[in-house]
Amino acid sequence: MNGGARHILSILVENRFGELCRVVGLFSGRGYNIDSLCVAPTPDPAYSRIILTTNGNDAIMEQIIKQVGKLVRVLEVVDLNEVQHVEREMALLIVSTKTPAERQEVLNLAGVFRAKVIDIAPDAITVETTGSREKVDALLGLLKPLGIKDIVRTGAVAIPRISAARGGEETKGPALTVPEEERLWLKGS
């Protein structure tokens, strides 16, 4: 465990075989922990965006950002904690409902949290919830006494707020962007 505050990193990479492995390998090789990880292509299929959460103090985060930025096909590294951003998590969970009262309790809580019931059986309900980490944690805490049989959770996905993405806000801290001439060289290789 790195200690320190939770950070969300947005890493733009070329969408090529092995790029995720390089980033993850850098973390494991340096003893940094990845708490959650999400990867998907960008609107330009030549690139993918990695969103990962980790923990570290300012010095550790600066080191991580520099080391990730040195990887050959990494085009941009941004600590989203340093810009206004929107963050969400999703969880799918199967909750035990042994009695009609328990079933109603799950349905009521799903309604309050604006969660969706996506599968139902006589003894269980599958719920999908999306929101902030705190919202997901709060719903899980209320459903736990009923008996959560299984859970799958995405971890954070995040994107800068529109004003930050348009340059309406200066970034306050660590970000690394590969210069345009180096990007053109990378595309040719």
Coordinates of N, CA, C and O in Angstrom, one line a residue:
M1 N 0.8 -1.2 0.0 CA 0.0 0.0 0.0 C 0.9 1.2 0.0 O 1.9 1.3 0.7
N2 N 0.5 2.2 -0.8 CA 1.4 3.4 -1.0 C 1.1 4.4 0.2 O 2.0 5.3 0.4
G3 N 0.0 4.4 0.8 CA -0.4 5.4 1.8 C -0.7 6.7 1.1 O -0.6 6.8 -0.1
G4 N -1.2 7.7 1.8 CA -1.5 9.0 1.2 C -2.9 9.0 0.7 O -3.7 8.1 0.9
A5 N -3.2 10.0 0.0 CA -4.6 10.3 -0.5 C -4.9 9.4 -1.8 O -4.0 9.0 -2.5
R6 N -6.1 9.2 -2.0 CA -6.6 8.5 -3.2 C -6.5 9.4 -4.4 O -6.9 10.6 -4.4
H7 N -6.0 8.9 -5.5 CA -5.8 9.7 -6.8 C -6.4 8.9 -7.9 O -6.3 7.7 -8.0
I8 N -7.0 9.6 -8.9 CA -7.5 9.0 -10.1 C -6.6 9.6 -11.2 O -6.5 10.8 -11.4
L9 N -6.0 8.6 -11.9 CA -5.1 9.0 -13.1 C -5.8 8.7 -14.4 O -6.4 7.6 -14.5
S10 N -5.8 9.6 -15.3 CA -6.3 9.4 -16.7 C -5.0 9.3 -17.6 O -4.3 10.3 -17.7
I11 N -4.9 8.2 -18.3 CA -3.7 7.9 -19.0 C -4.1 7.6 -20.5 O -4.8 6.6 -20.7
L12 N -3.7 8.4 -21.4 CA -4.0 8.2 -22.8 C -2.9 7.5 -23.5 O -1.7 7.9 -23.4
V13 N -3.2 6.3 -24.1 CA -2.1 5.5 -24.7 C -2.5 5.1 -26.1 O -3.7 5.2 -26.4
E14 N -1.6 4.7 -26.9 CA -1.9 4.2 -28.2 C -2.6 2.8 -28.0 O -2.3 2.1 -27.1
N15 N -3.6 2.6 -28.8 CA -4.4 1.3 -28.6 C -3.7 0.2 -29.4 O -4.0 -0.2 -30.5
R16 N -2.6 -0.3 -28.7 CA -1.8 -1.4 -29.3 C -1.7 -2.5 -28.2 O -1.8 -2.3 -27.0
F17 N -1.4 -3.6 -28.8 CA -1.2 -4.8 -27.9 C -0.1 -4.6 -26.9 O 0.9 -4.1 -27.2
G18 N -0.5 -4.9 -25.6 CA 0.5 -4.8 -24.6 C 0.7 -3.5 -23.8 O 1.4 -3.4 -22.9
E19 N 0.0 -2.4 -24.3 CA 0.1 -1.1 -23.6 C -0.4 -1.2 -22.2 O 0.3 -0.6 -21.3
L20 N -1.5 -1.8 -21.9 CA -2.0 -1.9 -20.5 C -1.0 -2.7 -19.7 O -0.7 -2.3 -18.5
C21 N -0.5 -3.7 -20.2 CA 0.5 -4.5 -19.5 C 1.7 -3.7 -19.1 O 2.3 -3.8 -18.0
R22 N 2.2 -2.8 -20.0 CA 3.3 -1.9 -19.7 C 3.0 -1.0 -18.5 O 3.9 -0.9 -17.6
V23 N 1.8 -0.4 -18.5 CA 1.5 0.5 -17.4 C 1.3 -0.3 -16.1 O 1.9 0.1 -15.1
V24 N 0.6 -1.4 -16.1 CA 0.4 -2.2 -14.9 C 1.8 -2.7 -14.4 O 2.1 -2.7 -13.2
G25 N 2.6 -3.1 -15.3 CA 4.0 -3.6 -15.0 C 4.8 -2.6 -14.3 O 5.6 -2.9 -13.4
L26 N 4.7 -1.3 -14.8 CA 5.4 -0.2 -14.1 C 5.0 -0.1 -12.7 O 5.8 0.0 -11.8
F27 N 3.7 -0.2 -12.4 CA 3.1 0.0 -11.1 C 3.6 -1.2 -10.2 O 4.2 -1.0 -9.1
S28 N 3.5 -2.4 -10.7 CA 3.9 -3.5 -9.8 C 5.4 -3.6 -9.6 O 5.9 -3.9 -8.6
G29 N 6.2 -3.2 -10.7 CA 7.6 -3.2 -10.6 C 8.2 -2.2 -9.6 O 9.2 -2.4 -9.0
R30 N 7.4 -1.1 -9.4 CA 7.9 -0.1 -8.4 C 7.2 -0.2 -7.0 O 7.4 0.6 -6.2
G31 N 6.3 -1.2 -6.9 CA 5.7 -1.4 -5.6 C 4.5 -0.5 -5.4 O 4.1 -0.3 -4.2
Y32 N 3.9 0.0 -6.4 CA 2.7 0.9 -6.3 C 1.5 0.0 -6.5 O 1.5 -0.9 -7.3
N33 N 0.5 0.3 -5.7 CA -0.8 -0.5 -5.8 C -1.8 0.2 -6.7 O -1.9 1.4 -6.6
I34 N -2.5 -0.6 -7.5 CA -3.6 -0.1 -8.3 C -4.9 -0.6 -7.6 O -5.1 -1.8 -7.4
D35 N -5.7 0.4 -7.1 CA -7.0 0.0 -6.5 C -8.1 -0.3 -7.4 O -8.9 -1.2 -7.1
S36 N -8.2 0.4 -8.5 CA -9.2 0.0 -9.6 C -8.6 0.4 -10.9 O -7.7 1.3 -11.0
L37 N -9.2 -0.2 -12.0 CA -8.6 0.0 -13.3 C -9.8 -0.2 -14.3 O -10.6 -1.1 -14.2
C38 N -9.8 0.8 -15.3 CA -10.8 0.7 -16.3 C -10.1 1.2 -17.6 O -9.5 2.2 -17.6
V39 N -10.3 0.4 -18.7 CA -9.7 0.8 -20.0 C -10.7 0.6 -21.1 O -11.5 -0.3 -21.1
A40 N -10.7 1.6 -22.0 CA -11.6 1.6 -23.1 C -11.1 2.4 -24.3 O -10.3 3.4 -24.0
P41 N -11.4 2.1 -25.5 CA -11.0 3.0 -26.6 C -11.6 4.3 -26.5 O -12.7 4.5 -26.0
T42 N -10.9 5.3 -27.1 CA -11.4 6.7 -27.1 C -12.3 6.8 -28.4 O -12.3 5.8 -29.2
P43 N -12.9 8.0 -28.7 CA -13.6 8.1 -30.0 C -12.7 7.8 -31.2 O -13.1 7.4 -32.2
D44 N -11.4 8.1 -31.0 CA -10.4 7.7 -32.1 C -9.9 6.3 -31.7 O -9.2 6.2 -30.7
P45 N -10.3 5.3 -32.5 CA -9.9 3.9 -32.1 C -8.4 3.7 -32.0 O -8.0 2.6 -31.6
A46 N -7.6 4.6 -32.5 CA -6.1 4.4 -32.4 C -5.6 4.6 -31.0 O -4.5 4.3 -30.7
Y47 N -6.5 5.1 -30.1 CA -6.1 5.4 -28.7 C -7.0 4.8 -27.7 O -8.2 4.6 -28.0
S48 N -6.5 4.5 -26.5 CA -7.3 4.0 -25.4 C -7.0 4.9 -24.2 O -5.9 5.5 -24.1
R49 N -8.0 5.0 -23.3 CA -7.8 5.8 -22.1 C -7.9 4.8 -20.9 O -8.8 4.0 -20.8
I50 N -6.9 4.9 -20.1 CA -6.8 4.1 -18.9 C -7.2 5.0 -17.7 O -6.6 6.1 -17.6
I51 N -8.2 4.6 -16.9 CA -8.5 5.3 -15.7 C -8.2 4.4 -14.6 O -8.7 3.3 -14.5
L52 N -7.3 4.8 -13.7 CA -6.9 4.0 -12.6 C -6.9 4.8 -11.3 O -6.6 6.0 -11.3
T53 N -7.2 4.1 -10.2 CA -7.1 4.8 -8.9 C -5.9 4.1 -8.1 O -5.6 2.9 -8.2
T54 N -5.2 5.0 -7.4 CA -4.1 4.6 -6.6 C -4.0 5.5 -5.4 O -4.8 6.4 -5.3
N55 N -3.1 5.2 -4.5 CA -2.9 6.0 -3.3 C -1.5 6.5 -3.2 O -0.6 5.7 -3.5
G56 N -1.3 7.7 -2.8 CA 0.1 8.2 -2.6 C 0.1 9.6 -2.2 O -0.8 10.4 -2.4
N57 N 1.2 10.0 -1.5 CA 1.4 11.4 -1.2 C 1.8 12.2 -2.4 O 2.0 11.6 -3.5
D58 N 2.0 13.5 -2.3 CA 2.3 14.3 -3.5 C 3.6 13.8 -4.1 O 3.7 13.8 -5.4
A59 N 4.6 13.5 -3.4 CA 5.9 13.1 -3.9 C 5.8 11.8 -4.7 O 6.3 11.6 -5.8
I60 N 5.0 10.8 -4.2 CA 4.8 9.5 -4.8 C 4.0 9.7 -6.1 O 4.4 9.2 -7.2
M61 N 3.0 10.6 -6.1 CA 2.2 10.8 -7.3 C 3.0 11.5 -8.4 O 2.9 11.2 -9.5
E62 N 3.8 12.4 -8.0 CA 4.7 13.1 -9.0 C 5.6 12.1 -9.6 O 5.8 12.1 -10.9
Q63 N 6.1 11.2 -8.8 CA 7.0 10.1 -9.4 C 6.3 9.2 -10.3 O 6.8 8.9 -11.4
I64 N 5.1 8.8 -9.9 CA 4.2 7.9 -10.7 C 4.0 8.5 -12.1 O 4.1 7.9 -13.1
I65 N 3.5 9.8 -12.0 CA 3.2 10.5 -13.3 C 4.4 10.6 -14.2 O 4.3 10.4 -15.4
K66 N 5.5 10.9 -13.7 CA 6.7 11.0 -14.5 C 7.1 9.7 -15.1 O 7.4 9.6 -16.3
Q67 N 7.0 8.6 -14.3 CA 7.4 7.3 -14.8 C 6.5 6.8 -15.8 O 6.9 6.2 -16.8
V68 N 5.2 7.0 -15.6 CA 4.2 6.5 -16.6 C 4.4 7.3 -17.9 O 4.3 6.8 -19.0
G69 N 4.6 8.6 -17.7 CA 4.8 9.5 -18.9 C 6.0 9.1 -19.7 O 6.0 9.5 -20.9
K70 N 7.0 8.5 -19.2 CA 8.2 8.1 -19.9 C 7.9 6.8 -20.8 O 8.7 6.5 -21.6
L71 N 6.8 6.1 -20.5 CA 6.5 4.9 -21.3 C 6.3 5.4 -22.8 O 5.7 6.4 -23.1
V72 N 6.8 4.6 -23.7 CA 6.9 5.0 -25.1 C 5.6 5.4 -25.7 O 5.5 6.5 -26.4
R73 N 4.6 4.7 -25.6 CA 3.3 5.0 -26.3 C 2.3 5.6 -25.4 O 1.1 5.6 -25.6
V74 N 2.7 6.3 -24.3 CA 1.8 7.0 -23.4 C 1.8 8.5 -24.0 O 2.9 9.1 -24.1
L75 N 0.7 9.0 -24.3 CA 0.6 10.3 -24.8 C 0.2 11.4 -23.8 O 0.6 12.6 -24.0
E76 N -0.5 11.0 -22.7 CA -0.9 12.0 -21.7 C -1.1 11.3 -20.4 O -1.7 10.2 -20.4
V77 N -0.8 11.9 -19.3 CA -1.0 11.5 -18.0 C -1.6 12.6 -17.2 O -0.9 13.7 -17.1
V78 N -2.8 12.5 -16.6 CA -3.4 13.6 -15.9 C -3.9 13.0 -14.5 O -4.6 12.0 -14.5
D79 N -3.5 13.7 -13.5 CA -4.1 13.4 -12.1 C -5.4 14.1 -12.1 O -5.4 15.4 -11.9
L80 N -6.5 13.4 -12.2 CA -7.8 14.1 -12.2 C -8.2 14.8 -10.9 O -9.1 15.6 -10.9
N81 N -7.5 14.4 -9.8 CA -7.7 15.2 -8.6 C -7.3 16.6 -8.7 O -7.7 17.5 -7.9
E82 N -6.5 16.9 -9.7 CA -6.0 18.3 -9.9 C -6.9 19.1 -10.8 O -6.6 20.3 -11.0
V83 N -7.9 18.6 -11.3 CA -8.9 19.3 -12.2 C -10.3 19.0 -11.7 O -10.5 17.9 -11.1
Q84 N -11.3 19.8 -12.0 CA -12.6 19.5 -11.7 C -13.0 18.3 -12.6 O -12.7 18.4 -13.8
H85 N -13.7 17.3 -12.0 CA -14.0 16.1 -12.8 C -15.3 15.5 -12.3 O -15.8 15.8 -11.2
V86 N -15.9 14.7 -13.2 CA -17.0 13.9 -12.8 C -16.6 12.5 -12.6 O -15.8 11.9 -13.5
E87 N -17.0 11.9 -11.6 CA -16.6 10.5 -11.2 C -17.8 9.6 -10.9 O -18.7 10.1 -10.2
R88 N -17.8 8.4 -11.4 CA -18.9 7.5 -11.1 C -18.3 6.1 -10.9 O -17.2 5.7 -11.4
E89 N -19.0 5.2 -10.2 CA -18.8 3.8 -10.0 C -20.1 3.1 -10.3 O -21.1 3.6 -10.2
M90 N -19.9 1.8 -10.7 CA -21.1 1.0 -10.9 C -20.9 -0.3 -10.1 O -19.7 -0.8 -10.1
A91 N -22.0 -0.8 -9.6 CA -21.9 -2.1 -8.9 C -23.1 -2.9 -9.3 O -24.2 -2.4 -9.4
L92 N -22.9 -4.2 -9.5 CA -23.9 -5.2 -9.7 C -23.9 -6.1 -8.5 O -22.8 -6.6 -8.1
L93 N -25.0 -6.3 -7.8 CA -25.0 -7.1 -6.6 C -26.2 -8.0 -6.6 O -27.3 -7.6 -7.0
I94 N -26.0 -9.2 -6.1 CA -27.1 -10.1 -5.9 C -27.4 -10.2 -4.4 O -26.5 -10.4 -3.6
V95 N -28.6 -9.8 -4.0 CA -29.0 -9.7 -2.6 C -30.0 -10.8 -2.3 O -31.0 -11.0 -3.0
S96 N -29.8 -11.4 -1.2 CA -30.7 -12.5 -0.7 C -32.0 -11.9 -0.3 O -32.1 -10.9 0.4
T97 N -33.1 -12.5 -0.7 CA -34.5 -12.1 -0.3 C -35.3 -13.4 0.1 O -36.0 -13.9 -0.7
K98 N -35.1 -13.8 1.3 CA -35.7 -15.0 1.8 C -37.2 -14.9 2.1 O -38.0 -15.8 2.1
T99 N -37.6 -13.6 2.4 CA -39.0 -13.4 2.7 C -39.6 -12.3 1.9 O -38.8 -11.5 1.3
P100 N -40.9 -12.2 1.8 CA -41.5 -11.1 1.0 C -41.1 -9.7 1.6 O -40.9 -8.7 0.9
A101 N -40.9 -9.6 2.9 CA -40.5 -8.4 3.6 C -39.1 -8.0 3.1 O -38.8 -6.8 2.9
E102 N -38.2 -8.9 3.0 CA -36.9 -8.7 2.6 C -36.9 -8.2 1.1 O -36.1 -7.3 0.7
R103 N -37.7 -8.9 0.3 CA -37.8 -8.5 -1.1 C -38.3 -7.0 -1.2 O -37.7 -6.2 -2.0
Q104 N -39.3 -6.7 -0.4 CA -39.8 -5.3 -0.4 C -38.7 -4.3 0.0 O -38.6 -3.2 -0.5
E105 N -38.0 -4.7 1.0 CA -36.9 -3.8 1.5 C -35.9 -3.5 0.5 O -35.4 -2.4 0.3
V106 N -35.5 -4.6 -0.3 CA -34.5 -4.4 -1.4 C -35.1 -3.5 -2.5 O -34.4 -2.5 -2.9
L107 N -36.4 -3.7 -2.8 CA -37.0 -2.9 -3.8 C -37.1 -1.4 -3.3 O -36.9 -0.5 -4.1
N108 N -37.4 -1.2 -2.1 CA -37.5 0.2 -1.5 C -36.2 0.9 -1.6 O -36.1 2.0 -2.0
L109 N -35.1 0.2 -1.1 CA -33.8 0.8 -1.1 C -33.3 1.0 -2.5 O -32.7 2.1 -2.8
A110 N -33.6 0.1 -3.5 CA -33.3 0.4 -4.9 C -33.9 1.6 -5.4 O -33.3 2.5 -6.1
G111 N -35.2 1.8 -5.0 CA -35.9 3.0 -5.4 C -35.3 4.3 -4.8 O -35.1 5.3 -5.5
V112 N -35.0 4.3 -3.5 CA -34.4 5.5 -2.9 C -33.1 5.8 -3.5 O -32.8 7.0 -3.7
F113 N -32.3 4.8 -3.9 CA -30.9 5.1 -4.4 C -30.9 5.2 -6.0 O -29.9 5.2 -6.6
R114 N -32.1 5.1 -6.5 CA -32.3 5.2 -8.0 C -31.5 4.1 -8.7 O -30.9 4.2 -9.7
A115 N -31.4 2.9 -8.0 CA -30.8 1.7 -8.6 C -31.8 1.0 -9.4 O -33.0 1.2 -9.3
K116 N -31.3 0.1 -10.2 CA -32.2 -0.7 -11.1 C -32.2 -2.2 -10.7 O -31.2 -2.7 -10.4
V117 N -33.4 -2.8 -10.7 CA -33.5 -4.2 -10.5 C -33.4 -4.8 -11.9 O -34.2 -4.5 -12.8
I118 N -32.3 -5.7 -12.1 CA -32.1 -6.2 -13.4 C -32.3 -7.7 -13.5 O -32.3 -8.2 -14.6
D119 N -32.5 -8.4 -12.4 CA -32.9 -9.8 -12.4 C -33.5 -10.1 -11.1 O -33.2 -9.5 -10.1
I120 N -34.4 -11.1 -11.1 CA -35.2 -11.4 -9.9 C -35.5 -12.9 -9.9 O -35.7 -13.5 -11.0
A121 N -35.4 -13.5 -8.8 CA -35.7 -14.9 -8.5 C -36.4 -15.0 -7.2 O -36.5 -14.0 -6.5
P122 N -37.0 -16.2 -6.9 CA -37.7 -16.3 -5.7 C -36.9 -16.0 -4.4 O -37.4 -15.5 -3.4
D123 N -35.6 -16.2 -4.5 CA -34.8 -16.0 -3.2 C -33.7 -15.0 -3.4 O -32.9 -14.8 -2.5
A124 N -33.7 -14.2 -4.5 CA -32.7 -13.2 -4.6 C -33.1 -12.1 -5.7 O -33.9 -12.4 -6.5
I125 N -32.5 -11.0 -5.6 CA -32.7 -9.9 -6.5 C -31.3 -9.4 -6.9 O -30.4 -9.2 -6.1
T126 N -31.1 -9.1 -8.3 CA -29.9 -8.5 -8.7 C -30.1 -7.0 -9.0 O -31.1 -6.7 -9.6
V127 N -29.3 -6.2 -8.4 CA -29.4 -4.7 -8.4 C -28.2 -4.1 -9.1 O -27.1 -4.6 -8.9
E128 N -28.5 -3.1 -9.9 CA -27.4 -2.3 -10.5 C -27.5 -0.9 -10.0 O -28.6 -0.3 -10.0
T129 N -26.4 -0.4 -9.5 CA -26.4 0.9 -8.9 C -25.2 1.7 -9.5 O -24.1 1.1 -9.7
T130 N -25.4 2.9 -9.8 CA -24.4 3.8 -10.3 C -24.4 5.1 -9.6 O -25.4 5.7 -9.3
G131 N -23.2 5.6 -9.3 CA -23.1 6.9 -8.6 C -21.7 7.1 -8.0 O -20.7 6.5 -8.4
S132 N -21.6 8.1 -7.1 CA -20.3 8.3 -6.5 C -20.0 7.1 -5.6 O -20.8 6.3 -5.3
R133 N -18.7 7.0 -5.3 CA -18.2 5.9 -4.4 C -19.0 5.9 -3.1 O -19.4 4.8 -2.6
E134 N -19.3 7.1 -2.6 CA -20.0 7.2 -1.3 C -21.4 6.6 -1.4 O -21.9 6.0 -0.5
K135 N -22.1 7.0 -2.6 CA -23.4 6.5 -2.8 C -23.4 4.9 -2.9 O -24.3 4.3 -2.3
V136 N -22.5 4.4 -3.7 CA -22.5 2.9 -3.8 C -22.2 2.3 -2.5 O -22.8 1.3 -2.1
D137 N -21.2 2.8 -1.7 CA -20.9 2.3 -0.4 C -22.1 2.4 0.5 O -22.4 1.4 1.3
A138 N -22.9 3.5 0.5 CA -24.0 3.6 1.4 C -25.1 2.6 1.1 O -25.7 1.9 2.0
L139 N -25.4 2.3 -0.2 CA -26.4 1.3 -0.6 C -25.9 -0.1 -0.1 O -26.6 -0.9 0.4
L140 N -24.6 -0.4 -0.4 CA -24.0 -1.7 0.0 C -24.2 -1.9 1.6 O -24.5 -2.9 2.0
G141 N -23.9 -0.8 2.3 CA -24.0 -0.9 3.8 C -25.4 -1.2 4.2 O -25.6 -1.9 5.2
L142 N -26.4 -0.6 3.5 CA -27.8 -0.9 3.9 C -28.3 -2.3 3.5 O -29.2 -2.9 4.1
L143 N -27.7 -2.8 2.4 CA -28.1 -4.1 1.9 C -27.4 -5.3 2.6 O -27.8 -6.4 2.6
K144 N -26.2 -5.0 3.1 CA -25.4 -6.0 3.7 C -26.1 -6.9 4.8 O -26.0 -8.1 4.8
P145 N -26.9 -6.3 5.7 CA -27.6 -7.1 6.7 C -28.6 -8.1 6.1 O -28.9 -9.1 6.7
L146 N -29.1 -7.8 4.8 CA -30.0 -8.8 4.2 C -29.2 -10.0 3.6 O -29.8 -11.0 3.4
G147 N -27.9 -9.8 3.3 CA -27.1 -10.8 2.8 C -26.8 -10.6 1.3 O -27.6 -10.9 0.4
I148 N -25.6 -10.0 1.0 CA -25.1 -9.8 -0.3 C -24.5 -11.1 -0.7 O -23.4 -11.5 -0.2
K149 N -25.0 -11.8 -1.7 CA -24.5 -13.1 -2.2 C -23.3 -12.9 -3.1 O -22.4 -13.7 -3.1
D150 N -23.3 -11.9 -3.9 CA -22.2 -11.6 -4.8 C -22.2 -10.2 -5.2 O -23.2 -9.5 -5.2
I151 N -21.0 -9.7 -5.6 CA -20.9 -8.3 -6.0 C -19.8 -8.2 -7.0 O -18.8 -8.8 -6.9
V152 N -20.0 -7.3 -8.0 CA -19.0 -6.9 -9.0 C -19.1 -5.4 -9.1 O -20.1 -4.8 -9.2
R153 N -17.9 -4.8 -8.9 CA -17.8 -3.4 -8.9 C -16.8 -2.8 -9.8 O -15.7 -3.4 -9.9
T154 N -17.1 -1.7 -10.5 CA -16.2 -1.2 -11.5 C -15.0 -0.5 -11.0 O -13.9 -0.5 -11.6
G155 N -15.1 0.1 -9.9 CA -14.1 1.1 -9.5 C -14.4 2.4 -10.2 O -15.4 2.5 -10.9
A156 N -13.6 3.4 -10.0 CA -13.9 4.7 -10.6 C -13.7 4.8 -12.1 O -12.8 4.2 -12.7
V157 N -14.7 5.5 -12.7 CA -14.5 6.0 -14.1 C -14.7 7.5 -13.9 O -15.5 8.0 -13.2
A158 N -13.9 8.3 -14.6 CA -13.9 9.7 -14.4 C -13.5 10.4 -15.7 O -12.8 9.9 -16.6
I159 N -14.0 11.7 -15.8 CA -13.6 12.5 -17.0 C -13.6 14.0 -16.5 O -14.4 14.3 -15.6
P160 N -12.8 14.8 -17.0 CA -12.8 16.2 -16.6 C -14.1 16.8 -16.9 O -14.8 16.5 -17.9
R161 N -14.5 17.8 -16.1 CA -15.7 18.6 -16.4 C -15.6 19.3 -17.7 O -14.4 19.6 -18.1
I162 N -16.6 19.6 -18.4 CA -16.6 20.3 -19.7 C -15.7 21.5 -19.6 O -14.9 21.8 -20.5
S163 N -15.9 22.3 -18.6 CA -15.2 23.6 -18.5 C -13.7 23.3 -18.4 O -12.9 24.0 -19.0
A164 N -13.3 22.3 -17.7 CA -11.9 21.9 -17.6 C -11.3 21.4 -18.9 O -10.2 21.7 -19.3
A165 N -12.1 20.6 -19.6 CA -11.7 20.0 -20.9 C -11.6 21.1 -21.9 O -10.7 20.9 -22.8
R166 N -12.4 22.1 -21.9 CA -12.3 23.2 -22.8 C -11.2 24.2 -22.5 O -11.0 25.2 -23.2
G167 N -10.5 24.0 -21.4 CA -9.5 24.9 -21.0 C -10.0 26.1 -20.2 O -9.3 27.1 -20.0
G168 N -11.2 26.0 -19.7 CA -11.8 27.0 -18.9 C -11.2 27.1 -17.5 O -11.5 27.9 -16.7
E169 N -10.4 26.1 -17.2 CA -9.8 26.0 -15.9 C -8.3 25.6 -16.1 O -8.0 24.7 -16.8
E170 N -7.5 26.2 -15.4 CA -6.1 25.8 -15.4 C -5.9 24.6 -14.5 O -6.5 24.5 -13.5
T171 N -5.1 23.7 -15.0 CA -4.8 22.5 -14.1 C -3.9 23.0 -13.0 O -3.1 23.9 -13.2
K172 N -4.1 22.5 -11.8 CA -3.4 22.9 -10.6 C -2.2 22.1 -10.4 O -1.4 22.5 -9.6
G173 N -2.0 21.0 -11.0 CA -0.9 20.1 -10.6 C -0.5 19.2 -11.6 O -0.6 19.5 -12.8
P174 N 0.0 18.0 -11.2 CA 0.7 17.1 -12.1 C -0.1 16.7 -13.3 O -1.2 16.1 -13.2
A175 N 0.5 17.0 -14.4 CA -0.1 16.5 -15.7 C 1.1 16.4 -16.6 O 2.0 17.3 -16.6
L176 N 1.1 15.5 -17.5 CA 2.2 15.3 -18.5 C 1.6 15.0 -19.8 O 0.8 14.1 -20.0
T177 N 2.0 15.9 -20.8 CA 1.5 15.6 -22.2 C 2.7 15.5 -23.1 O 3.7 16.3 -22.9
V178 N 2.7 14.5 -23.9 CA 3.8 14.3 -24.9 C 3.7 15.4 -25.9 O 2.6 15.6 -26.5
P179 N 4.8 16.1 -26.3 CA 4.8 17.2 -27.3 C 4.3 16.6 -28.6 O 4.5 15.4 -29.0
E180 N 3.6 17.5 -29.4 CA 3.0 17.1 -30.7 C 4.1 16.4 -31.7 O 3.8 15.4 -32.3
E181 N 5.3 17.0 -31.7 CA 6.3 16.4 -32.7 C 6.6 15.0 -32.3 O 6.9 14.1 -33.1
E182 N 6.6 14.7 -31.0 CA 6.9 13.3 -30.5 C 5.7 12.4 -30.8 O 5.9 11.2 -31.2
R183 N 4.5 12.9 -30.7 CA 3.3 12.1 -31.1 C 3.3 11.8 -32.6 O 3.0 10.6 -32.9
L184 N 3.7 12.7 -33.4 CA 3.8 12.4 -34.9 C 4.8 11.3 -35.1 O 4.6 10.4 -35.9
W185 N 5.9 11.4 -34.4 CA 7.0 10.3 -34.5 C 6.4 9.0 -34.1 O 6.6 8.0 -34.7
L186 N 5.7 9.0 -33.0 CA 5.1 7.7 -32.5 C 4.1 7.1 -33.5 O 4.1 5.9 -33.7
K187 N 3.3 8.0 -34.1 CA 2.3 7.4 -35.1 C 3.0 6.8 -36.3 O 2.5 5.8 -36.8
G188 N 4.2 7.3 -36.6 CA 4.9 6.7 -37.8 C 5.6 5.4 -37.4 O 6.0 4.7 -38.3
S189 N 5.8 5.1 -36.1 CA 6.5 3.9 -35.8 C 5.7 2.7 -35.7 O 4.5 2.7 -35.7

